PDB file of N, CA and C in Angstrom:
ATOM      1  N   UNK E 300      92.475 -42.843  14.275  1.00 47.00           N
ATOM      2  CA  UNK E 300      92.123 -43.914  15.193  1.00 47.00           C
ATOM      3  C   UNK E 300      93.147 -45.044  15.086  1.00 47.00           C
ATOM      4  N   UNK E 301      93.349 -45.324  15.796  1.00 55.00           N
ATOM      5  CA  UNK E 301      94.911 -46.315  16.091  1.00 55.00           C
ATOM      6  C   UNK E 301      94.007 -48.162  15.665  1.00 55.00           C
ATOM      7  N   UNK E 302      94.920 -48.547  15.009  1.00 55.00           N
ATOM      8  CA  UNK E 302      94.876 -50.131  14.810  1.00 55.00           C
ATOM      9  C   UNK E 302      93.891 -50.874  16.338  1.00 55.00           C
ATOM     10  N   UNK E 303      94.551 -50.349  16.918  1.00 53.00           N
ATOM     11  CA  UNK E 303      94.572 -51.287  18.092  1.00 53.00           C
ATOM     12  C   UNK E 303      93.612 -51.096  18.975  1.00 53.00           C
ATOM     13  N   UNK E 304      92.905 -50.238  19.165  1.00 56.00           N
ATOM     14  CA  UNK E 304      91.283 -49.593  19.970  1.00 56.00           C
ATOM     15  C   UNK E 304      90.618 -50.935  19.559  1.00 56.00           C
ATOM     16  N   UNK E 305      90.442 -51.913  18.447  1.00 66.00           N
ATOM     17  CA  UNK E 305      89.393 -52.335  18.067  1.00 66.00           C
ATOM     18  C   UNK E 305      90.184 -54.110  18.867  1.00 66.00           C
ATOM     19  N   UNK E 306      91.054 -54.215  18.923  1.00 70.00           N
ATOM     20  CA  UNK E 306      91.604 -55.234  19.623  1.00 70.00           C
ATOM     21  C   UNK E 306      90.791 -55.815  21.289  1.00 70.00           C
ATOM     22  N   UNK E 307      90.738 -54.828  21.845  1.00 76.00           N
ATOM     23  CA  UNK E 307      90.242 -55.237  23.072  1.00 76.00           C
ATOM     24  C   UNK E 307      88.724 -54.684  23.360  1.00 76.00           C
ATOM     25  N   UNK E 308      88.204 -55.329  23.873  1.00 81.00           N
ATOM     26  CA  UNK E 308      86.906 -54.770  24.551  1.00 81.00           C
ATOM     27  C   UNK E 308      86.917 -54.090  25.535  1.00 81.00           C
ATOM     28  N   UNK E 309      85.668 -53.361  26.031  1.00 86.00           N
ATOM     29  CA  UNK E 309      85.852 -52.383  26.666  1.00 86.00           C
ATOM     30  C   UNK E 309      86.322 -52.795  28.056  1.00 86.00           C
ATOM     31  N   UNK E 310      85.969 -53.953  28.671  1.00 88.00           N
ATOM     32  CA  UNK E 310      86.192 -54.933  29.526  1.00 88.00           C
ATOM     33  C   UNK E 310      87.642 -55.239  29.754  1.00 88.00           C
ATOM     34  N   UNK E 311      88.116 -55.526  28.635  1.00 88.00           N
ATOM     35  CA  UNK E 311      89.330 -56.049  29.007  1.00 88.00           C
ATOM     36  C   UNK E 311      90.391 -54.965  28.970  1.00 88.00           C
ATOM     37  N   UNK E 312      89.969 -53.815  28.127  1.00 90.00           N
ATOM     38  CA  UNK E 312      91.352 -52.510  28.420  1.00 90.00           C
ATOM     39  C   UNK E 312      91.016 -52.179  29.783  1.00 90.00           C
ATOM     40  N   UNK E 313      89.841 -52.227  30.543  1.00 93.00           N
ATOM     41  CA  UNK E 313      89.769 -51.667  31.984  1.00 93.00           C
ATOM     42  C   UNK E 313      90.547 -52.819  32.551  1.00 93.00           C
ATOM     43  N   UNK E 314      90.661 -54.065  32.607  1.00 93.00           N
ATOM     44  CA  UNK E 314      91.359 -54.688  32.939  1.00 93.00           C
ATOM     45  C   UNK E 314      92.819 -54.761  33.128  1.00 93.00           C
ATOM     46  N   UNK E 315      93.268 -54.383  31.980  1.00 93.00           N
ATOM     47  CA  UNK E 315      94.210 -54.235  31.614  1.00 93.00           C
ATOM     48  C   UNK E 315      94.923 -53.062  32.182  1.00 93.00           C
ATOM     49  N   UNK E 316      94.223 -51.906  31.942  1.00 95.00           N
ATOM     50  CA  UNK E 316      94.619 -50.753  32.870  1.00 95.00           C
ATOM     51  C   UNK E 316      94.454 -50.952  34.387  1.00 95.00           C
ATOM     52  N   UNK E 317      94.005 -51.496  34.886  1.00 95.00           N
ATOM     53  CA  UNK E 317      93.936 -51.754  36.346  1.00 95.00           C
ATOM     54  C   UNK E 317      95.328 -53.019  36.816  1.00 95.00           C
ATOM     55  N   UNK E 318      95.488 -53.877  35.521  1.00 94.00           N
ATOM     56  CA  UNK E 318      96.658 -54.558  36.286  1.00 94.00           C
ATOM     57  C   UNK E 318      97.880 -53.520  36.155  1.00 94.00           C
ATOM     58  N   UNK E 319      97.658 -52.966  35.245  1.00 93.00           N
ATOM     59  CA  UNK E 319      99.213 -52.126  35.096  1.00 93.00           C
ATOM     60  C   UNK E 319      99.000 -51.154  36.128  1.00 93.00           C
ATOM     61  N   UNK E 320      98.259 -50.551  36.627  1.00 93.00           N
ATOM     62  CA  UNK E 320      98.212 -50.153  37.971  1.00 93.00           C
ATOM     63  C   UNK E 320      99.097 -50.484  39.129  1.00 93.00           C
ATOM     64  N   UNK E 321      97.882 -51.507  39.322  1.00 92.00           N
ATOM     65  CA  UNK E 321      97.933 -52.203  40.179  1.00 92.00           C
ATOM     66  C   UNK E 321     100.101 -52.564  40.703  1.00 92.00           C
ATOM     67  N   UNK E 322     100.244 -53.068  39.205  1.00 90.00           N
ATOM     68  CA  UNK E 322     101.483 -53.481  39.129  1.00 90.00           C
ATOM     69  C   UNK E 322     102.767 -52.412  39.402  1.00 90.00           C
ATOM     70  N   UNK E 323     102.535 -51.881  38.781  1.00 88.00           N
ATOM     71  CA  UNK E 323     103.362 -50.482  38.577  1.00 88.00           C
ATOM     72  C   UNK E 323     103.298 -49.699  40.159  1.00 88.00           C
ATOM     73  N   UNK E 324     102.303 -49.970  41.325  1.00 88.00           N
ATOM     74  CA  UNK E 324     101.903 -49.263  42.515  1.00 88.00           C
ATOM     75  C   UNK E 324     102.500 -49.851  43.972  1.00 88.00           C
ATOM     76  N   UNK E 325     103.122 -50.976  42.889  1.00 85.00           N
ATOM     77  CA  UNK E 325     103.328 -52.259  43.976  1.00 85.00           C
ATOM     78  C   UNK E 325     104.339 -52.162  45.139  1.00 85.00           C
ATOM     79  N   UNK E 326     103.692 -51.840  45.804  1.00 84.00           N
ATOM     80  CA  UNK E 326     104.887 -50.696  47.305  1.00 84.00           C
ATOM     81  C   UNK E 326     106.300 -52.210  47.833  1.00 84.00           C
ATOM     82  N   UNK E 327     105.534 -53.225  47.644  1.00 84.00           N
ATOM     83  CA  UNK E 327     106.747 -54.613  47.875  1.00 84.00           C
ATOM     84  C   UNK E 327     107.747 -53.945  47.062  1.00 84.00           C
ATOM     85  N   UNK E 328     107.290 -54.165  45.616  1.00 80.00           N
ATOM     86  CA  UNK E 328     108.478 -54.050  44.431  1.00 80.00           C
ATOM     87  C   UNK E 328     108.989 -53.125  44.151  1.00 80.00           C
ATOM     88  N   UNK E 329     108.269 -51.611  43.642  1.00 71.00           N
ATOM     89  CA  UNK E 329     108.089 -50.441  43.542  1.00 71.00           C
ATOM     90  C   UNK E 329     108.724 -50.163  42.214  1.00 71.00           C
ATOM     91  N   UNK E 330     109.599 -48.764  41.829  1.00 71.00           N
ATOM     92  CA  UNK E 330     109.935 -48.770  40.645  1.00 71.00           C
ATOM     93  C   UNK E 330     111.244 -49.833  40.232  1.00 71.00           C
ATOM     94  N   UNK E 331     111.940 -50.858  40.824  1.00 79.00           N
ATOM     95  CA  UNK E 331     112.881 -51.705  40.686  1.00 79.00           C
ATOM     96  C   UNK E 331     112.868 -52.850  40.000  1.00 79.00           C
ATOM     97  N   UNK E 332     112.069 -53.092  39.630  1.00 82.00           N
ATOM     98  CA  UNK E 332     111.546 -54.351  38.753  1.00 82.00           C
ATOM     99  C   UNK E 332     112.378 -53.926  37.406  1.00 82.00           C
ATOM    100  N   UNK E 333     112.653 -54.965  36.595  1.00 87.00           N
ATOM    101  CA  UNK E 333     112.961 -55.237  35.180  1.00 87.00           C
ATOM    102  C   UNK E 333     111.641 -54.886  34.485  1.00 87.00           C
ATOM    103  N   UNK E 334     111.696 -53.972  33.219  1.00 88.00           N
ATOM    104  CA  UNK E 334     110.538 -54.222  32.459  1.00 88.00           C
ATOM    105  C   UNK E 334     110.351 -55.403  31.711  1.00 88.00           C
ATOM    106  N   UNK E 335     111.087 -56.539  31.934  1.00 89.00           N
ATOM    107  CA  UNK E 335     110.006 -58.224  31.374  1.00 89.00           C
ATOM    108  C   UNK E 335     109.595 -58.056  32.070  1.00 89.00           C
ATOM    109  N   UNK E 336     110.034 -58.389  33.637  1.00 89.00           N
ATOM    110  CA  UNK E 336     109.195 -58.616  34.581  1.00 89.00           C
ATOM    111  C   UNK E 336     107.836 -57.940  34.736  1.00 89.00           C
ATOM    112  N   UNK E 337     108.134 -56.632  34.893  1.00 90.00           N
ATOM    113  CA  UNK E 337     106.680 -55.818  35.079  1.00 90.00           C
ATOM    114  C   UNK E 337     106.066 -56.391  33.903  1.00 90.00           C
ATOM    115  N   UNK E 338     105.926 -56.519  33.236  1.00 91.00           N
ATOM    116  CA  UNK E 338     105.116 -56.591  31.607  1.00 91.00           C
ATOM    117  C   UNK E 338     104.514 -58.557  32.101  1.00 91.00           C
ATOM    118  N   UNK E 339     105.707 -59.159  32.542  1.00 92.00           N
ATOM    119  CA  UNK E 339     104.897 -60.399  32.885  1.00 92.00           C
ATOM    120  C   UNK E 339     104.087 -60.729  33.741  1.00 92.00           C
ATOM    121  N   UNK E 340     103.876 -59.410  34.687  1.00 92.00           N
ATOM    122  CA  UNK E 340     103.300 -59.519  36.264  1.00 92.00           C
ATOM    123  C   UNK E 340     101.925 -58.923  35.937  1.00 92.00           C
ATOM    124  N   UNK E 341     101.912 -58.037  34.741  1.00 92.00           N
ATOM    125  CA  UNK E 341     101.028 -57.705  34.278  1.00 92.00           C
ATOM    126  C   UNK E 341     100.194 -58.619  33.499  1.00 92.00           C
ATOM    127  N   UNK E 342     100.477 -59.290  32.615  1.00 92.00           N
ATOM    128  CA  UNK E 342      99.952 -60.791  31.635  1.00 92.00           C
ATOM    129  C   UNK E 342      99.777 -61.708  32.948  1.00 92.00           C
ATOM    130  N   UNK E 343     100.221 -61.528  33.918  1.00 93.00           N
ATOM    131  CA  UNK E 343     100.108 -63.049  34.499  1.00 93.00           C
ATOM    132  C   UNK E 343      98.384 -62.289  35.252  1.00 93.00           C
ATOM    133  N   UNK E 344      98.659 -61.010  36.108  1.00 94.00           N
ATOM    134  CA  UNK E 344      97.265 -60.379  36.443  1.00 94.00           C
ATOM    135  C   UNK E 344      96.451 -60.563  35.510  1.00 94.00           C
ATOM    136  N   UNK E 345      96.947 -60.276  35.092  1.00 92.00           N
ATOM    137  CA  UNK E 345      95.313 -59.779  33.925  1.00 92.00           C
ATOM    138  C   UNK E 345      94.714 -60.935  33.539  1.00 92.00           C
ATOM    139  N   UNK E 346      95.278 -62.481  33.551  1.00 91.00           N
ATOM    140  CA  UNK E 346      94.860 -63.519  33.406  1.00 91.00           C
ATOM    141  C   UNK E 346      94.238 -64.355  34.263  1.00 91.00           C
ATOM    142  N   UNK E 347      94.779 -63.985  35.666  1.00 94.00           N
ATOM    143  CA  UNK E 347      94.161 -64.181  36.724  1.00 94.00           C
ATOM    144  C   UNK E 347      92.385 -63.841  37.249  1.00 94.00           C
ATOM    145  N   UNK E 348      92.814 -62.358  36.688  1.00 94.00           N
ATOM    146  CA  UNK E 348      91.416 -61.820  37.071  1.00 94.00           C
ATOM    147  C   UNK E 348      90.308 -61.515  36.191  1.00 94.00           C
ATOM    148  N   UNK E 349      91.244 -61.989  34.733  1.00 90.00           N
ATOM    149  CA  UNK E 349      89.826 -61.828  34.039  1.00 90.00           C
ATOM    150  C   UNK E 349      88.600 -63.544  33.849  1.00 90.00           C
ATOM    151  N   UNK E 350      87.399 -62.650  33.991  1.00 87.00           N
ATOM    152  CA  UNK E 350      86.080 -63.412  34.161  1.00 87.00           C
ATOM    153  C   UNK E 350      85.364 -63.662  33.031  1.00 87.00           C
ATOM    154  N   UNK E 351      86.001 -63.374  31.842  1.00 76.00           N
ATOM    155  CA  UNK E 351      85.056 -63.422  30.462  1.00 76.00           C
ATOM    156  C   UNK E 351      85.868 -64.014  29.596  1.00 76.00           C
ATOM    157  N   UNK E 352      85.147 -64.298  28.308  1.00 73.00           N
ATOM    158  CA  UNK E 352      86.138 -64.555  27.567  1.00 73.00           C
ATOM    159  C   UNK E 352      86.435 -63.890  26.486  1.00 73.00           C
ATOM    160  N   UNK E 353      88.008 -63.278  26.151  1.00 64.00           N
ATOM    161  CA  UNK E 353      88.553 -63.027  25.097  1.00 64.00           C
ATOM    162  C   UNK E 353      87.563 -62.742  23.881  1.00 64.00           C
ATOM    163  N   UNK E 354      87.009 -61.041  23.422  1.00 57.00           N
ATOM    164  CA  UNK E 354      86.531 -60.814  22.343  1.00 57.00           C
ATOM    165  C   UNK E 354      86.669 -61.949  21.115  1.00 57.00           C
ATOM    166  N   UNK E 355      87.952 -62.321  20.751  1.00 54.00           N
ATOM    167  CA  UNK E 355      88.675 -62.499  19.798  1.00 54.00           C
ATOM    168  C   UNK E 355      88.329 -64.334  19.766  1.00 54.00           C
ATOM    169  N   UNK E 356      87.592 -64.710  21.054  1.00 52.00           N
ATOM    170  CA  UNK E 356      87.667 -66.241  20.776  1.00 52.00           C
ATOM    171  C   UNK E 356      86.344 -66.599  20.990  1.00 52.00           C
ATOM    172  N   UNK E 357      85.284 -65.527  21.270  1.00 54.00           N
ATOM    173  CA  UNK E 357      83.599 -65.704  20.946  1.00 54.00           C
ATOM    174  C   UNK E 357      83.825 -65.916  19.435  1.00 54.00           C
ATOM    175  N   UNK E 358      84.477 -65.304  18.161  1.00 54.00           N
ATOM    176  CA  UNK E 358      83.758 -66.087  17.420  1.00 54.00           C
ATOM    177  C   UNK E 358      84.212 -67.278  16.696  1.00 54.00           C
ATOM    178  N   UNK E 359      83.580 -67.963  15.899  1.00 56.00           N
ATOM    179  CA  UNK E 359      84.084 -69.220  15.164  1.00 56.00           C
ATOM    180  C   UNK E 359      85.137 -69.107  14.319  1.00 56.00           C
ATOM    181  N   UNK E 360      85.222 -68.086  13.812  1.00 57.00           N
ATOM    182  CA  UNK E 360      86.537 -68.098  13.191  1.00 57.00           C
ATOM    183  C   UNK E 360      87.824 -67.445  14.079  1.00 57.00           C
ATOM    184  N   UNK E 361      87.726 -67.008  14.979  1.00 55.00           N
ATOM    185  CA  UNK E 361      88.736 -67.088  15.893  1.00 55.00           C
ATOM    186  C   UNK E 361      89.268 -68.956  16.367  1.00 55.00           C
ATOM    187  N   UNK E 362      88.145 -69.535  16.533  1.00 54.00           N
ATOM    188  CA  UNK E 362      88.973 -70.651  17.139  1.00 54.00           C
ATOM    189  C   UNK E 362      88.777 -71.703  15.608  1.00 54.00           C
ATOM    190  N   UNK E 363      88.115 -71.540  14.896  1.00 61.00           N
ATOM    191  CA  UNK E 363      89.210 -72.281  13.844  1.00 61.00           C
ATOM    192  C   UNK E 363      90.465 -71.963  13.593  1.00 61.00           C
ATOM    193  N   UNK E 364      90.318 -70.520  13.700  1.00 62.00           N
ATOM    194  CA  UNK E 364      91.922 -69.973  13.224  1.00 62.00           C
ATOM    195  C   UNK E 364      93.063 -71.041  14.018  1.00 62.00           C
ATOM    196  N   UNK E 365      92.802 -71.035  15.164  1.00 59.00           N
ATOM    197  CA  UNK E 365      93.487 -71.377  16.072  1.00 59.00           C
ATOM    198  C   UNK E 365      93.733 -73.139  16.330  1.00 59.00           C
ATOM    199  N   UNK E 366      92.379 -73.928  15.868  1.00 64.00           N
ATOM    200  CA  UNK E 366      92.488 -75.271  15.031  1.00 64.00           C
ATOM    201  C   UNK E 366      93.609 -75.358  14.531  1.00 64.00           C
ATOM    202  N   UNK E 367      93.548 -74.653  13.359  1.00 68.00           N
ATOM    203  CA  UNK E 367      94.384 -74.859  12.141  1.00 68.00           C
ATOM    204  C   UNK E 367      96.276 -74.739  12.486  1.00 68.00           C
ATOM    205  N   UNK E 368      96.103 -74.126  13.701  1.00 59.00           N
ATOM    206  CA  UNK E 368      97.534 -73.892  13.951  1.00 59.00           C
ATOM    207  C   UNK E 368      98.343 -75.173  14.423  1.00 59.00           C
TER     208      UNK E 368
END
């Protein structure tokens, strides 16, 4: 089982898989894009459309962590 399954919720990898979709399908741009770019068009979607919040910052020690910084 990979590190990283436990990172996102189930919510947000569907998310996530739908912007990279989405992105990657994009008949304007198509396969010509730079991969920053795609990768930022993707972070910028996925921020756009997500409606919840971040597993990682429901709990209290997530945003102390983040206090402290």
């Amino acid at each position: 089982k990979s590190k990283r399954t436990n990172a996102y919720t189930s919510s947000e990898d569907k998310l996530l898989c739908e912007c990279w979709r989405d992105i990657g399908q994009d008949p304007k741009v198509g396969v010509e894009q730079k991969a920053s770019t795609f990768w930022l068009r993707v972070h910028r979607g996925y921020h756009e459309r997500k409606k919840f919040v971040s597993y990682q910052m429901q709990s209290k020690r997530g945003w102390v962590s983040l206090l402290k910084r």
